PDB file of C-alpha atoms in Angstrom:
ATOM      1  CA  MET V  24      40.375 -17.105  14.493  1.00 75.00           C
ATOM      2  CA  ALA V  25      40.812 -14.537  11.757  1.00 90.00           C
ATOM      3  CA  THR V  26      37.906 -13.119   9.752  1.00 92.00           C
ATOM      4  CA  PHE V  27      38.219 -12.585   6.011  1.00 93.00           C
ATOM      5  CA  PRO V  28      38.414  -8.858   5.099  1.00 92.00           C
ATOM      6  CA  SER V  29      35.063  -7.240   4.294  1.00 90.00           C
ATOM      7  CA  ILE V  30      35.716  -7.172   0.541  1.00 91.00           C
ATOM      8  CA  GLN V  31      32.937  -8.762  -1.489  1.00 88.00           C
ATOM      9  CA  PRO V  32      33.667 -11.062  -4.439  1.00 91.00           C
ATOM     10  CA  THR V  33      32.433 -10.218  -7.918  1.00 88.00           C
ATOM     11  CA  TYR V  34      29.074 -11.662  -8.919  1.00 79.00           C
ATOM     12  CA  GLY V  35      29.393 -15.091 -10.510  1.00 80.00           C
ATOM     13  CA  MET V  36      30.851 -17.434  -7.885  1.00 86.00           C
ATOM     14  CA  ARG V  37      30.631 -21.231  -8.111  1.00 90.00           C
ATOM     15  CA  LYS V  38      29.551 -23.343  -5.129  1.00 89.00           C
ATOM     16  CA  THR V  39      30.298 -27.080  -5.139  1.00 89.00           C
ATOM     17  CA  SER V  40      28.903 -29.693  -2.759  1.00 85.00           C
ATOM     18  CA  ALA V  41      30.304 -33.193  -2.441  1.00 77.00           C
ATOM     19  CA  PRO V  42      28.604 -35.082   0.398  1.00 79.00           C
ATOM     20  CA  ARG V  43      30.796 -37.747   1.997  1.00 77.00           C
ATOM     21  CA  ILE V  44      28.784 -40.914   1.568  1.00 80.00           C
ATOM     22  CA  ARG V  45      29.948 -44.525   1.546  1.00 81.00           C
ATOM     23  CA  SER V  46      27.860 -46.903  -0.522  1.00 84.00           C
ATOM     24  CA  THR V  47      27.842 -50.670  -0.811  1.00 88.00           C
ATOM     25  CA  ARG V  48      26.162 -52.384  -3.755  1.00 88.00           C
ATOM     26  CA  LEU V  49      25.116 -55.982  -3.423  1.00 88.00           C
ATOM     27  CA  GLY V  50      24.613 -58.514  -6.228  1.00 86.00           C
ATOM     28  CA  ASP V  51      20.814 -58.348  -6.059  1.00 87.00           C
ATOM     29  CA  GLY V  52      20.819 -54.608  -6.848  1.00 85.00           C
ATOM     30  CA  TYR V  53      20.353 -53.494  -3.234  1.00 89.00           C
ATOM     31  CA  GLU V  54      22.458 -50.458  -2.322  1.00 90.00           C
ATOM     32  CA  PHE V  55      23.265 -49.339   1.199  1.00 86.00           C
ATOM     33  CA  ARG V  56      24.365 -45.715   1.690  1.00 83.00           C
ATOM     34  CA  ALA V  57      25.793 -44.308   4.918  1.00 80.00           C
ATOM     35  CA  LEU V  58      27.308 -40.992   5.942  1.00 74.00           C
ATOM     36  CA  PHE V  59      31.035 -41.113   6.505  1.00 72.00           C
ATOM     37  CA  GLY V  60      31.480 -39.467   9.914  1.00 70.00           C
ATOM     38  CA  LEU V  61      29.302 -36.991  11.796  1.00 68.00           C
ATOM     39  CA  PRO V  62      26.139 -35.812   9.964  1.00 63.00           C
ATOM     40  CA  LEU V  63      26.779 -32.075  10.447  1.00 63.00           C
ATOM     41  CA  THR V  64      30.167 -32.261   8.700  1.00 67.00           C
ATOM     42  CA  GLN V  65      29.237 -34.364   5.699  1.00 72.00           C
ATOM     43  CA  ASP V  66      28.569 -31.740   3.062  1.00 78.00           C
ATOM     44  CA  PRO V  67      31.558 -29.396   2.960  1.00 84.00           C
ATOM     45  CA  LYS V  68      31.204 -26.640   0.387  1.00 88.00           C
ATOM     46  CA  ILE V  69      33.852 -25.400  -2.014  1.00 91.00           C
ATOM     47  CA  TYR V  70      33.525 -21.837  -3.331  1.00 93.00           C
ATOM     48  CA  ASP V  71      35.321 -20.611  -6.439  1.00 94.00           C
ATOM     49  CA  LEU V  72      35.360 -16.831  -6.054  1.00 94.00           C
ATOM     50  CA  THR V  73      36.570 -13.949  -8.203  1.00 95.00           C
ATOM     51  CA  PHE V  74      37.541 -10.620  -6.694  1.00 95.00           C
ATOM     52  CA  ASN V  75      37.761  -7.820  -9.289  1.00 95.00           C
ATOM     53  CA  VAL V  76      39.240  -5.099  -7.079  1.00 95.00           C
ATOM     54  CA  SER V  77      41.851  -2.367  -6.834  1.00 94.00           C
ATOM     55  CA  GLU V  78      45.490  -3.410  -6.415  1.00 93.00           C
ATOM     56  CA  THR V  79      45.374  -2.110  -2.846  1.00 94.00           C
ATOM     57  CA  GLN V  80      42.396  -4.328  -1.986  1.00 96.00           C
ATOM     58  CA  SER V  81      44.031  -7.286  -3.733  1.00 95.00           C
ATOM     59  CA  ASP V  82      47.139  -6.755  -1.592  1.00 95.00           C
ATOM     60  CA  VAL V  83      44.941  -6.847   1.541  1.00 96.00           C
ATOM     61  CA  ILE V  84      43.304 -10.114   0.428  1.00 96.00           C
ATOM     62  CA  GLU V  85      46.590 -11.703  -0.648  1.00 95.00           C
ATOM     63  CA  GLY V  86      48.324 -10.653   2.598  1.00 95.00           C
ATOM     64  CA  PHE V  87      45.447 -12.163   4.590  1.00 96.00           C
ATOM     65  CA  LEU V  88      45.626 -15.449   2.654  1.00 96.00           C
ATOM     66  CA  ARG V  89      49.420 -15.628   2.998  1.00 94.00           C
ATOM     67  CA  SER V  90      49.084 -15.145   6.758  1.00 94.00           C
ATOM     68  CA  ARG V  91      46.672 -18.097   6.902  1.00 94.00           C
ATOM     69  CA  VAL V  92      49.183 -20.233   5.007  1.00 91.00           C
ATOM     70  CA  ASN V  93      51.907 -19.251   7.470  1.00 91.00           C
ATOM     71  CA  ASP V  94      49.867 -19.926  10.610  1.00 90.00           C
ATOM     72  CA  GLN V  95      48.006 -22.935   9.112  1.00 89.00           C
ATOM     73  CA  ASP V  96      44.756 -21.592  10.526  1.00 91.00           C
ATOM     74  CA  SER V  97      41.267 -21.477   9.043  1.00 93.00           C
ATOM     75  CA  PHE V  98      39.326 -18.230   8.786  1.00 94.00           C
ATOM     76  CA  THR V  99      35.730 -17.086   9.087  1.00 92.00           C
ATOM     77  CA  PHE V 100      34.057 -16.156   5.812  1.00 92.00           C
ATOM     78  CA  THR V 101      30.451 -15.444   4.841  1.00 88.00           C
ATOM     79  CA  PRO V 102      29.791 -16.413   1.216  1.00 89.00           C
ATOM     80  CA  PRO V 103      27.515 -14.035  -0.705  1.00 85.00           C
ATOM     81  CA  GLY V 104      23.869 -15.027  -0.616  1.00 81.00           C
ATOM     82  CA  GLU V 105      24.289 -17.355   2.365  1.00 83.00           C
ATOM     83  CA  GLY V 106      22.378 -16.707   5.566  1.00 83.00           C
ATOM     84  CA  PHE V 107      19.266 -14.583   6.111  1.00 89.00           C
ATOM     85  CA  THR V 108      17.058 -12.777   8.607  1.00 91.00           C
ATOM     86  CA  LYS V 109      13.311 -13.497   8.621  1.00 93.00           C
ATOM     87  CA  THR V 110      10.438 -12.503  10.885  1.00 94.00           C
ATOM     88  CA  GLY V 111       7.455 -14.447  12.146  1.00 94.00           C
ATOM     89  CA  THR V 112       5.629 -15.498  15.301  1.00 95.00           C
ATOM     90  CA  TYR V 113       6.377 -17.859  18.175  1.00 95.00           C
ATOM     91  CA  SER V 114       4.545 -19.691  20.942  1.00 94.00           C
ATOM     92  CA  GLN V 115       5.712 -21.562  24.036  1.00 91.00           C
ATOM     93  CA  SER V 116       3.135 -23.372  26.188  1.00 88.00           C
ATOM     94  CA  SER V 117       4.341 -24.484  29.638  1.00 87.00           C
ATOM     95  CA  SER V 118       7.341 -26.357  28.246  1.00 89.00           C
ATOM     96  CA  THR V 119      10.831 -25.735  26.919  1.00 92.00           C
ATOM     97  CA  THR V 120       9.694 -26.255  23.308  1.00 93.00           C
ATOM     98  CA  VAL V 121       9.290 -23.014  21.357  1.00 94.00           C
ATOM     99  CA  THR V 122       7.337 -23.313  18.093  1.00 94.00           C
ATOM    100  CA  ILE V 123       8.240 -20.674  15.511  1.00 95.00           C
ATOM    101  CA  THR V 124       6.190 -19.968  12.387  1.00 95.00           C
ATOM    102  CA  ILE V 125       7.921 -18.235   9.461  1.00 95.00           C
ATOM    103  CA  THR V 126       6.756 -18.610   5.864  1.00 92.00           C
ATOM    104  CA  ASN V 127       9.297 -20.687   3.894  1.00 91.00           C
ATOM    105  CA  HIS V 128      11.876 -20.634   6.694  1.00 89.00           C
ATOM    106  CA  GLY V 129      14.379 -22.816   4.762  1.00 86.00           C
ATOM    107  CA  LEU V 130      15.951 -24.248   7.925  1.00 88.00           C
ATOM    108  CA  ALA V 131      17.091 -27.806   8.645  1.00 85.00           C
ATOM    109  CA  ILE V 132      17.456 -29.775  11.862  1.00 85.00           C
ATOM    110  CA  GLY V 133      20.772 -28.841  13.456  1.00 82.00           C
ATOM    111  CA  ASP V 134      21.011 -25.323  11.998  1.00 84.00           C
ATOM    112  CA  VAL V 135      22.165 -22.769  14.577  1.00 86.00           C
ATOM    113  CA  VAL V 136      20.068 -19.599  14.502  1.00 91.00           C
ATOM    114  CA  THR V 137      20.129 -16.331  16.433  1.00 93.00           C
ATOM    115  CA  ILE V 138      16.659 -15.520  17.741  1.00 94.00           C
ATOM    116  CA  ASP V 139      15.490 -12.059  18.768  1.00 94.00           C
ATOM    117  CA  TYR V 140      12.096 -12.265  20.491  1.00 93.00           C
ATOM    118  CA  THR V 141      10.742  -8.824  19.572  1.00 91.00           C
ATOM    119  CA  SER V 142       7.655  -9.175  21.801  1.00 89.00           C
ATOM    120  CA  GLY V 143       6.746 -11.368  24.728  1.00 83.00           C
ATOM    121  CA  SER V 144       9.118 -12.317  27.529  1.00 85.00           C
ATOM    122  CA  ALA V 145      11.207 -15.104  25.964  1.00 86.00           C
ATOM    123  CA  THR V 146      15.011 -14.842  26.219  1.00 88.00           C
ATOM    124  CA  ASP V 147      17.000 -13.989  23.072  1.00 92.00           C
ATOM    125  CA  GLY V 148      20.009 -16.066  22.080  1.00 91.00           C
ATOM    126  CA  ASP V 149      21.513 -18.693  19.807  1.00 92.00           C
ATOM    127  CA  PHE V 150      19.479 -21.881  19.412  1.00 92.00           C
ATOM    128  CA  VAL V 151      19.734 -25.172  17.509  1.00 90.00           C
ATOM    129  CA  VAL V 152      16.756 -26.092  15.318  1.00 92.00           C
ATOM    130  CA  ALA V 153      15.291 -29.205  17.002  1.00 92.00           C
ATOM    131  CA  THR V 154      12.542 -30.127  14.509  1.00 92.00           C
ATOM    132  CA  THR V 155      11.111 -28.848  11.241  1.00 91.00           C
ATOM    133  CA  ALA V 156       7.463 -29.823  11.045  1.00 86.00           C
ATOM    134  CA  ASP V 157       6.995 -28.309   7.582  1.00 91.00           C
ATOM    135  CA  ASP V 158       8.243 -25.467   5.353  1.00 91.00           C
ATOM    136  CA  ASN V 159       6.676 -22.868   7.672  1.00 93.00           C
ATOM    137  CA  THR V 160       7.182 -24.236  11.208  1.00 94.00           C
ATOM    138  CA  PHE V 161      10.190 -25.306  13.285  1.00 95.00           C
ATOM    139  CA  THR V 162      11.008 -25.718  16.970  1.00 94.00           C
ATOM    140  CA  VAL V 163      13.883 -24.830  19.269  1.00 94.00           C
ATOM    141  CA  THR V 164      14.449 -25.697  22.915  1.00 93.00           C
ATOM    142  CA  ALA V 165      14.434 -22.876  25.477  1.00 91.00           C
ATOM    143  CA  ALA V 166      16.529 -22.957  28.647  1.00 89.00           C
ATOM    144  CA  SER V 167      13.470 -23.002  30.888  1.00 88.00           C
ATOM    145  CA  SER V 168       9.790 -23.869  30.769  1.00 88.00           C
ATOM    146  CA  ALA V 169       7.409 -20.926  30.282  1.00 88.00           C
ATOM    147  CA  THR V 170       4.267 -19.707  28.534  1.00 90.00           C
ATOM    148  CA  ASN V 171       5.036 -17.012  25.958  1.00 89.00           C
ATOM    149  CA  SER V 172       3.994 -15.863  22.518  1.00 92.00           C
ATOM    150  CA  GLY V 173       4.720 -12.954  20.225  1.00 92.00           C
ATOM    151  CA  ASN V 174       6.811 -11.842  17.315  1.00 94.00           C
ATOM    152  CA  VAL V 175      10.305 -13.087  16.487  1.00 94.00           C
ATOM    153  CA  SER V 176      13.242 -12.283  14.223  1.00 94.00           C
ATOM    154  CA  VAL V 177      15.422 -15.262  13.225  1.00 94.00           C
ATOM    155  CA  THR V 178      18.900 -14.928  11.711  1.00 92.00           C
ATOM    156  CA  LEU V 179      20.814 -17.780  10.109  1.00 89.00           C
ATOM    157  CA  SER V 180      24.450 -16.802   9.728  1.00 85.00           C
ATOM    158  CA  GLY V 181      26.021 -17.984   6.516  1.00 82.00           C
ATOM    159  CA  ALA V 182      29.477 -17.666   8.067  1.00 85.00           C
ATOM    160  CA  GLY V 183      31.662 -20.737   8.213  1.00 87.00           C
ATOM    161  CA  LYS V 184      35.266 -21.778   8.685  1.00 91.00           C
ATOM    162  CA  PHE V 185      37.291 -21.990   5.493  1.00 93.00           C
ATOM    163  CA  VAL V 186      40.788 -22.517   4.161  1.00 94.00           C
ATOM    164  CA  CYS V 187      42.004 -21.172   0.834  1.00 94.00           C
ATOM    165  CA  GLN V 188      43.232 -24.060  -1.296  1.00 87.00           C
ATOM    166  CA  SER V 189      44.726 -21.835  -3.968  1.00 92.00           C
ATOM    167  CA  TRP V 190      44.553 -18.386  -5.515  1.00 95.00           C
ATOM    168  CA  THR V 191      45.843 -16.574  -8.573  1.00 95.00           C
ATOM    169  CA  LYS V 192      46.320 -12.860  -9.083  1.00 95.00           C
ATOM    170  CA  THR V 193      46.155 -11.093 -12.426  1.00 95.00           C
ATOM    171  CA  ILE V 194      46.792  -7.393 -12.988  1.00 94.00           C
ATOM    172  CA  PRO V 195      45.026  -6.575 -16.290  1.00 93.00           C
ATOM    173  CA  TYR V 196      45.841  -2.855 -16.171  1.00 91.00           C
ATOM    174  CA  ASN V 197      47.038  -0.136 -13.813  1.00 92.00           C
ATOM    175  CA  ASN V 198      45.468  -0.164 -10.316  1.00 92.00           C
ATOM    176  CA  ARG V 199      43.147  -3.140 -11.015  1.00 94.00           C
ATOM    177  CA  ALA V 200      43.590  -6.744  -9.989  1.00 95.00           C
ATOM    178  CA  ILE V 201      41.650  -9.946 -10.389  1.00 95.00           C
ATOM    179  CA  LEU V 202      42.020 -12.638  -7.746  1.00 95.00           C
ATOM    180  CA  ASN V 203      40.579 -16.103  -8.355  1.00 95.00           C
ATOM    181  CA  CYS V 204      40.348 -18.011  -5.066  1.00 95.00           C
ATOM    182  CA  THR V 205      39.136 -21.456  -4.029  1.00 95.00           C
ATOM    183  CA  PHE V 206      37.762 -21.571  -0.479  1.00 94.00           C
ATOM    184  CA  ARG V 207      37.094 -24.990   1.066  1.00 92.00           C
ATOM    185  CA  GLU V 208      34.849 -25.309   4.126  1.00 90.00           C
ATOM    186  CA  VAL V 209      36.419 -27.052   7.118  1.00 89.00           C
ATOM    187  CA  PHE V 210      34.899 -28.321  10.339  1.00 84.00           C
ATOM    188  CA  GLU V 211      36.996 -27.605  13.392  1.00 79.00           C
ATOM    189  CA  PRO V 212      36.210 -27.456  17.096  1.00 73.00           C
TER     190      PRO V 212
END
């Protein structure tokens, strides 16, 4: 899978969410709402981005997008402001459950995080958030049972798989270009 070139969009993007929910309204006012499909794929994001760059950089972006049209493949892209790295503490007491405490972690069940145990003997790696007890505590499941504690660094990647629905290119003056692109998140195996 291709990765979008490391050219950052201009400040001022628009992010749209449209959760896929089916609802049924009954005559007595009762409404039943259900997710349409798998829960992890039910809130695809659409990003409207503007790249105010040199003509050379615009040619790189446009060439990349044209290649994705030709091969009909998605690409990896990290939207600005998505993802983070935070530090905190962890504890694991004779089980596979690791409890991590980070002030205002902002994670949800099912998020995939990269964990670097900076002290203690726990094994670093990518983990799925199993539970979120509150705004400051969440758990992951380790590969083996152990008793550990220490400091931890947790990274949530904002990268996702996207396709470019459309783009326009304007050249306002010599050696400058403005690309307006619409990236739609896709969920592929």
